[in-house]
Amino acid sequence: MKTDYIKLFRIFNKRLLRKPGFIIMLLLIPMVVLLLFVVSNNESGIARIALVCEGKSDIIPKLMAKDSVFLYVGYNNKDDALKELNDNKVDAVWIFSGEFEKGIADYTNHIVEEKARENDLSKNALKGDKGKVVTVIENEDTVLLKLARLQLFGAMYSELSYSLFKDYIYLKTKEDREEILEKYYRIYQKNNSLFKYRENTAANVEEKEETQYLFAPVKGLLLMMVLLCGFSSTMFYTEDREKGIIDRIPVGNKWVFEHIYILTALVDASIVVFFVFLLYGQTENVFGEVILMLMYVISCCCFCSIIRKIFPGLRSLGAFIPVIMIVMLVVCPVFVYVKEFRSLQVIFPPFYYLMAENDRRYFMYFGIYLVVTIVVDVLVGLGSRCSS
Amino acid sequence: MRSLYVFFWLQLKRAFKVFPVVLITALIFTGCILLLLCFGYRNNDKPKEDEPVIIGIVGETDDKYLAAGLSAVRYFDSSRFALKLVEMSEEEAKIQTGNGEISGYAIIPEGFAASIKTGENKPVILVTSKAVDNIVSLLVRDFADSISKYLNETQSSIYGVEAYLKSLGGYEDVWKEINDINKYYVNLVLHRDELYEPVVIVKNKAKLSANAGFMCGFMIFMIAMFGIAYTSIYVRRSVALNSVLASGGLSIIFQVMAEYIAYLCAMFFCLMPMIVMIVLGVYGSGISIYEWERWFLEDYSYFIRGFIPLIIMFSAAQYLLFLVADNYIFGIFLQFVFAVFFSYMGGCLYPISFFPEVVRRIAGYQPCGLAYGYLADIILLNNGSGRFVGMLLYSLVFIVASVCVMSRRIRNEN
């Protein structure tokens, strides 16, 4: 008798979809993602910097308006900001001097004066002390905070540059009429970015930047969930085998039967996850994503089947799942990329999916991985059949 | 009373049926992680967060001005501690970015330096990989924005000087003046640190170091995830035995307590060896944990004992989730979502400072955030009694909820 595998798939699917828990799970996926989406759209930054100005200056609004990975928070007084630093609520406090503009002017004066003295140019033309315009207070001087200070300098740079320009012109020509200086300074005003951005190995360049880093791990987590569904249905299969249910039904080719069994939950979960990707703009190329998802589902199915053959009992399989999930979350680039674990990364299907998204070479590697997984699955299956 | 004793004994036997497999798997897993840590981080005293961001420089770097600029950034500029520029071929850069060895690379177009001099500004293509490191990729782009700003303003000034001097007439050598003001700008950028009062470091005793924070976060996540290992015996479709016992007079509260304590014992004996191994492994591997430098032996023992309330709380939560689920798929899914969601929102997987204010406020009150705060208190040798009580309260809430779920399931079954 010829086994109708499509019918079998439908039966298994119906059985799954009759379980309220499974339906709740499928509905929970978009809801959890929605919650993370809402969270990630709130104001956040990889470091929080408290800004205090002891006088009047437009530098604070300028920094706060910046679309940046740092979060700038304005404070009215120094003590409040320092208290926040002490309570770990901010990572650094930048206190702008009460005479910010004067500080900038003094600083550029000093540069021009020093240089003029070196060149023996009108020594007494300009007078000024080197001004300190910002006081920086931190708990630890980390790389992040060092990079944030580059942004601080960037925010002050317009004032610094204009002040230096004025000082230079004054040094050379004694011209100090603001309207003339302003006119010549603005003669060439470009605000175009020197950089264009591109993803590694992608062909197109982009102008705008993506700052939703809190939402970035969602894709990896959803892929993990799909794999987890594969593991769960593998447990179902193992339990049915242990109970002898599978021996009582005409299964045809056992290898195909087992994979259809595992595929049911995988396919349902992957469809929901795929629509979640579409809904939250996690796909750039829909066709490419469909292909990737298809490859992912098949590789997950074979991966689960290999794991089942290595851990044939229900309990050992159950015990192994959290271990493999923790390892995958650590080594695959879901939250952070740990280059030290590269040799382990190549074992897991989510690694290829996540990498292939941005690096076309991994499409090919994913294909090779898929073939290797299928071959290993068949070989392990043959091995376990021979040994039993 | 005797039926309770027999029921508890049966539950213990049930929980410990899986125990050897879980323990062996857990210990092998811990051993592997420690081996990898030893190979990856040994003798690396520098905390991960203090490593500079490495950017590849690709393309035309032969121009003498550009080469001088790159050398200045590499050797003189204060950004050299945060940013490392390495010249390489595009092919190398592509591979190294893909492998996560560098954070990205900048492609300098042909005639770039000349285009800057004429104000044409040929764009530099900055290539990063969001798949490899989304946060560093964003950071590098932020940094690039600042450089654009420097260049635009400097060009405004230099062209302004040129135009003004030309308008006055009588300046035979405007190029000399331009060269002069360029030097002023180089001075301005290279000595920018003089603008800030010396950076004052207030070493805050209430803040965990990055490595200690990562270790605590990982351990909490591991404890929260380990419930999945017991899914095969605790997720059940039927509560027939509990129903029979309840009708025989054994209270549901006692039944739930007996099942929970048995599960807690199994989790405790499985997780404690793992925790001890991780602590010993981290200590032995040479990973720098700043707080441990002033610890004595009893502090380590206090730290390991500190995991007991965590295991009590997470076991109660996991037991509740087992009761809610009626099949493996849902059971495993619930455990996974619970572990990932609360660990993520509690600052165990990303530092809590990365999150918006609303999440930061509630993080300390949800299970994983509370556990993280409690471990931080222990590591910093602070009094964590408030959080300890909080975790016990959570455990109580989870057990009461388990009693309610069990009662409902028994009612439905009848």
mmCIF file of N, CA and C in Angstrom, chain A residues 109-183:
data_model
loop_
_atom_site.group_PDB
_atom_site.id
_atom_site.type_symbol
_atom_site.label_atom_id
_atom_site.label_comp_id
_atom_site.label_asym_id
_atom_site.label_seq_id
_atom_site.Cartn_x
_atom_site.Cartn_y
_atom_site.Cartn_z
ATOM 1 N N ASN A 109 41.003 81.429 20.630
ATOM 2 C CA ASN A 109 41.962 82.532 20.781
ATOM 3 C C ASN A 109 43.329 81.994 21.146
ATOM 4 N N HIS A 110 43.299 81.089 22.093
ATOM 5 C CA HIS A 110 44.526 80.513 22.608
ATOM 6 C C HIS A 110 45.287 79.784 21.496
ATOM 7 N N ILE A 111 44.542 78.995 20.700
ATOM 8 C CA ILE A 111 45.184 78.255 19.598
ATOM 9 C C ILE A 111 45.834 79.230 18.613
ATOM 10 N N VAL A 112 45.061 80.259 18.220
ATOM 11 C CA VAL A 112 45.571 81.210 17.236
ATOM 12 C C VAL A 112 46.761 81.974 17.809
ATOM 13 N N GLU A 113 46.644 82.359 19.076
ATOM 14 C CA GLU A 113 47.705 83.130 19.720
ATOM 15 C C GLU A 113 48.996 82.316 19.803
ATOM 16 N N GLU A 114 48.830 81.077 20.194
ATOM 17 C CA GLU A 114 49.993 80.205 20.350
ATOM 18 C C GLU A 114 50.715 80.045 19.014
ATOM 19 N N LYS A 115 49.904 79.819 17.981
ATOM 20 C CA LYS A 115 50.448 79.629 16.637
ATOM 21 C C LYS A 115 51.108 80.922 16.154
ATOM 22 N N ALA A 116 50.428 82.042 16.460
ATOM 23 C CA ALA A 116 50.954 83.340 16.029
ATOM 24 C C ALA A 116 52.316 83.575 16.668
ATOM 25 N N ARG A 117 52.429 83.203 17.951
ATOM 26 C CA ARG A 117 53.682 83.392 18.655
ATOM 27 C C ARG A 117 54.777 82.537 18.013
ATOM 28 N N GLU A 118 54.372 81.290 17.673
ATOM 29 C CA GLU A 118 55.334 80.386 17.003
ATOM 30 C C GLU A 118 55.834 81.002 15.712
ATOM 31 N N ASN A 119 54.897 81.621 14.962
ATOM 32 C CA ASN A 119 55.255 82.203 13.669
ATOM 33 C C ASN A 119 55.784 83.627 13.795
ATOM 34 N N ASP A 120 55.850 84.090 15.043
ATOM 35 C CA ASP A 120 56.301 85.439 15.347
ATOM 36 C C ASP A 120 55.435 86.497 14.662
ATOM 37 N N LEU A 121 54.169 86.201 14.635
ATOM 38 C CA LEU A 121 53.234 87.168 14.043
ATOM 39 C C LEU A 121 52.675 88.002 15.200
ATOM 40 N N SER A 122 52.328 89.212 14.948
ATOM 41 C CA SER A 122 51.830 90.185 15.933
ATOM 42 C C SER A 122 51.487 89.558 17.291
ATOM 43 N N LYS A 123 52.510 89.357 18.104
ATOM 44 C CA LYS A 123 52.435 88.633 19.365
ATOM 45 C C LYS A 123 51.277 89.057 20.261
ATOM 46 N N ASN A 124 51.012 90.331 20.312
ATOM 47 C CA ASN A 124 49.993 90.791 21.248
ATOM 48 C C ASN A 124 48.640 91.052 20.579
ATOM 49 N N ALA A 125 48.488 90.494 19.398
ATOM 50 C CA ALA A 125 47.246 90.747 18.675
ATOM 51 C C ALA A 125 46.035 90.185 19.412
ATOM 52 N N LEU A 126 46.203 89.035 19.978
ATOM 53 C CA LEU A 126 45.064 88.371 20.626
ATOM 54 C C LEU A 126 45.463 87.919 22.017
ATOM 55 N N LYS A 127 44.501 88.012 22.887
ATOM 56 C CA LYS A 127 44.786 87.537 24.238
ATOM 57 C C LYS A 127 43.703 86.559 24.653
ATOM 58 N N GLY A 128 44.081 85.524 25.300
ATOM 59 C CA GLY A 128 43.052 84.592 25.773
ATOM 60 C C GLY A 128 43.648 83.438 26.525
ATOM 61 N N ASP A 129 42.929 82.992 27.560
ATOM 62 C CA ASP A 129 43.389 81.812 28.291
ATOM 63 C C ASP A 129 42.744 80.608 27.657
ATOM 64 N N LYS A 130 43.456 79.492 27.790
ATOM 65 C CA LYS A 130 42.866 78.273 27.260
ATOM 66 C C LYS A 130 41.633 77.930 28.118
ATOM 67 N N GLY A 131 40.469 77.996 27.519
ATOM 68 C CA GLY A 131 39.252 77.785 28.321
ATOM 69 C C GLY A 131 38.882 76.328 28.450
ATOM 70 N N LYS A 132 38.352 75.969 29.613
ATOM 71 C CA LYS A 132 37.804 74.617 29.801
ATOM 72 C C LYS A 132 36.302 74.796 29.735
ATOM 73 N N VAL A 133 35.687 74.174 28.757
ATOM 74 C CA VAL A 133 34.268 74.460 28.596
ATOM 75 C C VAL A 133 33.356 73.357 29.111
ATOM 76 N N VAL A 134 33.883 72.159 29.236
ATOM 77 C CA VAL A 134 33.032 71.054 29.697
ATOM 78 C C VAL A 134 33.755 70.274 30.797
ATOM 79 N N THR A 135 33.009 69.922 31.837
ATOM 80 C CA THR A 135 33.565 69.024 32.847
ATOM 81 C C THR A 135 32.898 67.675 32.652
ATOM 82 N N VAL A 136 33.709 66.641 32.512
ATOM 83 C CA VAL A 136 33.162 65.300 32.274
ATOM 84 C C VAL A 136 33.349 64.457 33.535
ATOM 85 N N ILE A 137 32.264 63.905 34.022
ATOM 86 C CA ILE A 137 32.355 63.045 35.212
ATOM 87 C C ILE A 137 31.762 61.676 34.864
ATOM 88 N N GLU A 138 32.529 60.638 35.142
ATOM 89 C CA GLU A 138 32.090 59.278 34.766
ATOM 90 C C GLU A 138 32.383 58.298 35.903
ATOM 91 N N ASN A 139 31.733 57.148 35.828
ATOM 92 C CA ASN A 139 32.058 56.079 36.778
ATOM 93 C C ASN A 139 33.275 55.308 36.294
ATOM 94 N N GLU A 140 33.288 55.058 34.997
ATOM 95 C CA GLU A 140 34.391 54.320 34.362
ATOM 96 C C GLU A 140 34.597 54.952 33.003
ATOM 97 N N ASP A 141 35.850 55.128 32.564
ATOM 98 C CA ASP A 141 36.054 55.725 31.245
ATOM 99 C C ASP A 141 36.099 54.609 30.203
ATOM 100 N N THR A 142 34.915 54.158 29.782
ATOM 101 C CA THR A 142 34.843 53.036 28.846
ATOM 102 C C THR A 142 34.997 53.524 27.398
ATOM 103 N N VAL A 143 35.178 52.564 26.495
ATOM 104 C CA VAL A 143 35.286 52.891 25.066
ATOM 105 C C VAL A 143 34.031 53.632 24.593
ATOM 106 N N LEU A 144 32.883 53.184 25.085
ATOM 107 C CA LEU A 144 31.615 53.822 24.702
ATOM 108 C C LEU A 144 31.623 55.301 25.058
ATOM 109 N N LEU A 145 32.085 55.606 26.274
ATOM 110 C CA LEU A 145 32.075 57.004 26.714
ATOM 111 C C LEU A 145 33.148 57.821 25.992
ATOM 112 N N LYS A 146 34.239 57.133 25.623
ATOM 113 C CA LYS A 146 35.266 57.843 24.842
ATOM 114 C C LYS A 146 34.678 58.222 23.481
ATOM 115 N N LEU A 147 33.930 57.281 22.887
ATOM 116 C CA LEU A 147 33.321 57.561 21.585
ATOM 117 C C LEU A 147 32.237 58.633 21.723
ATOM 118 N N ALA A 148 31.548 58.625 22.864
ATOM 119 C CA ALA A 148 30.514 59.654 23.083
ATOM 120 C C ALA A 148 31.158 61.036 23.112
ATOM 121 N N ARG A 149 32.384 61.120 23.639
ATOM 122 C CA ARG A 149 33.059 62.429 23.703
ATOM 123 C C ARG A 149 33.400 62.950 22.301
ATOM 124 N N LEU A 150 33.582 62.011 21.352
ATOM 125 C CA LEU A 150 33.794 62.449 19.963
ATOM 126 C C LEU A 150 32.538 63.157 19.462
ATOM 127 N N GLN A 151 31.387 62.645 19.908
ATOM 128 C CA GLN A 151 30.129 63.266 19.505
ATOM 129 C C GLN A 151 29.957 64.638 20.184
ATOM 130 N N LEU A 152 30.446 64.711 21.411
ATOM 131 C CA LEU A 152 30.388 65.991 22.126
ATOM 132 C C LEU A 152 31.208 67.039 21.367
ATOM 133 N N PHE A 153 32.382 66.613 20.940
ATOM 134 C CA PHE A 153 33.240 67.529 20.190
ATOM 135 C C PHE A 153 32.550 67.926 18.876
ATOM 136 N N GLY A 154 31.888 66.925 18.254
ATOM 137 C CA GLY A 154 31.144 67.183 17.013
ATOM 138 C C GLY A 154 30.070 68.239 17.236
ATOM 139 N N ALA A 155 29.384 68.159 18.382
ATOM 140 C CA ALA A 155 28.311 69.119 18.666
ATOM 141 C C ALA A 155 28.869 70.515 18.912
ATOM 142 N N MET A 156 30.088 70.604 19.459
ATOM 143 C CA MET A 156 30.677 71.915 19.747
ATOM 144 C C MET A 156 31.413 72.477 18.535
ATOM 145 N N TYR A 157 31.597 71.624 17.533
ATOM 146 C CA TYR A 157 32.519 71.963 16.458
ATOM 147 C C TYR A 157 32.084 73.182 15.640
ATOM 148 N N SER A 158 30.758 73.360 15.437
ATOM 149 C CA SER A 158 30.290 74.531 14.661
ATOM 150 C C SER A 158 30.779 75.804 15.330
ATOM 151 N N GLU A 159 30.558 75.889 16.656
ATOM 152 C CA GLU A 159 30.957 77.094 17.407
ATOM 153 C C GLU A 159 32.480 77.247 17.380
ATOM 154 N N LEU A 160 33.178 76.137 17.573
ATOM 155 C CA LEU A 160 34.644 76.187 17.606
ATOM 156 C C LEU A 160 35.202 76.650 16.266
ATOM 157 N N SER A 161 34.650 76.056 15.204
ATOM 158 C CA SER A 161 35.154 76.356 13.871
ATOM 159 C C SER A 161 34.895 77.823 13.520
ATOM 160 N N TYR A 162 33.702 78.307 13.825
ATOM 161 C CA TYR A 162 33.360 79.695 13.508
ATOM 162 C C TYR A 162 34.234 80.649 14.327
ATOM 163 N N SER A 163 34.452 80.295 15.573
ATOM 164 C CA SER A 163 35.261 81.142 16.443
ATOM 165 C C SER A 163 36.711 81.192 15.945
ATOM 166 N N LEU A 164 37.208 80.039 15.516
ATOM 167 C CA LEU A 164 38.583 79.975 14.997
ATOM 168 C C LEU A 164 38.699 80.823 13.715
ATOM 169 N N PHE A 165 37.658 80.723 12.880
ATOM 170 C CA PHE A 165 37.615 81.502 11.640
ATOM 171 C C PHE A 165 37.677 83.003 11.951
ATOM 172 N N LYS A 166 36.866 83.432 12.920
ATOM 173 C CA LYS A 166 36.821 84.860 13.290
ATOM 174 C C LYS A 166 38.189 85.316 13.806
ATOM 175 N N ASP A 167 38.774 84.481 14.669
ATOM 176 C CA ASP A 167 40.070 84.839 15.251
ATOM 177 C C ASP A 167 41.147 84.955 14.179
ATOM 178 N N TYR A 168 41.093 84.062 13.233
ATOM 179 C CA TYR A 168 42.104 84.045 12.182
ATOM 180 C C TYR A 168 41.977 85.299 11.309
ATOM 181 N N ILE A 169 40.728 85.581 10.927
ATOM 182 C CA ILE A 169 40.503 86.762 10.081
ATOM 183 C C ILE A 169 40.931 88.024 10.841
ATOM 184 N N TYR A 170 40.634 88.042 12.133
ATOM 185 C CA TYR A 170 41.020 89.216 12.931
ATOM 186 C C TYR A 170 42.532 89.343 12.992
ATOM 187 N N LEU A 171 43.178 88.208 13.165
ATOM 188 C CA LEU A 171 44.637 88.207 13.236
ATOM 189 C C LEU A 171 45.257 88.759 11.945
ATOM 190 N N LYS A 172 44.657 88.368 10.824
ATOM 191 C CA LYS A 172 45.239 88.741 9.539
ATOM 192 C C LYS A 172 44.809 90.126 9.086
ATOM 193 N N THR A 173 43.533 90.495 9.341
ATOM 194 C CA THR A 173 43.017 91.722 8.724
ATOM 195 C C THR A 173 42.405 92.705 9.707
ATOM 196 N N LYS A 174 42.313 92.300 10.965
ATOM 197 C CA LYS A 174 41.665 93.123 12.007
ATOM 198 C C LYS A 174 40.174 93.359 11.713
ATOM 199 N N GLU A 175 39.620 92.500 10.895
ATOM 200 C CA GLU A 175 38.180 92.613 10.599
ATOM 201 C C GLU A 175 37.413 91.920 11.723
ATOM 202 N N ASP A 176 36.418 92.630 12.331
ATOM 203 C CA ASP A 176 35.635 91.965 13.374
ATOM 204 C C ASP A 176 34.136 92.240 13.238
ATOM 205 N N ARG A 177 33.733 92.723 12.056
ATOM 206 C CA ARG A 177 32.291 92.948 11.875
ATOM 207 C C ARG A 177 31.592 91.601 11.657
ATOM 208 N N GLU A 178 30.653 91.347 12.573
ATOM 209 C CA GLU A 178 29.990 90.036 12.607
ATOM 210 C C GLU A 178 29.306 89.693 11.285
ATOM 211 N N GLU A 179 28.593 90.692 10.690
ATOM 212 C CA GLU A 179 27.820 90.380 9.469
ATOM 213 C C GLU A 179 28.736 89.990 8.300
ATOM 214 N N ILE A 180 29.915 90.623 8.246
ATOM 215 C CA ILE A 180 30.856 90.303 7.162
ATOM 216 C C ILE A 180 31.402 88.887 7.389
ATOM 217 N N LEU A 181 31.826 88.650 8.623
ATOM 218 C CA LEU A 181 32.439 87.344 8.936
ATOM 219 C C LEU A 181 31.435 86.219 8.693
ATOM 220 N N GLU A 182 30.232 86.436 9.178
ATOM 221 C CA GLU A 182 29.159 85.427 9.041
ATOM 222 C C GLU A 182 28.909 85.141 7.551
ATOM 223 N N LYS A 183 28.866 86.207 6.746
ATOM 224 C CA LYS A 183 28.601 86.067 5.310
ATOM 225 C C LYS A 183 29.677 85.180 4.642
#
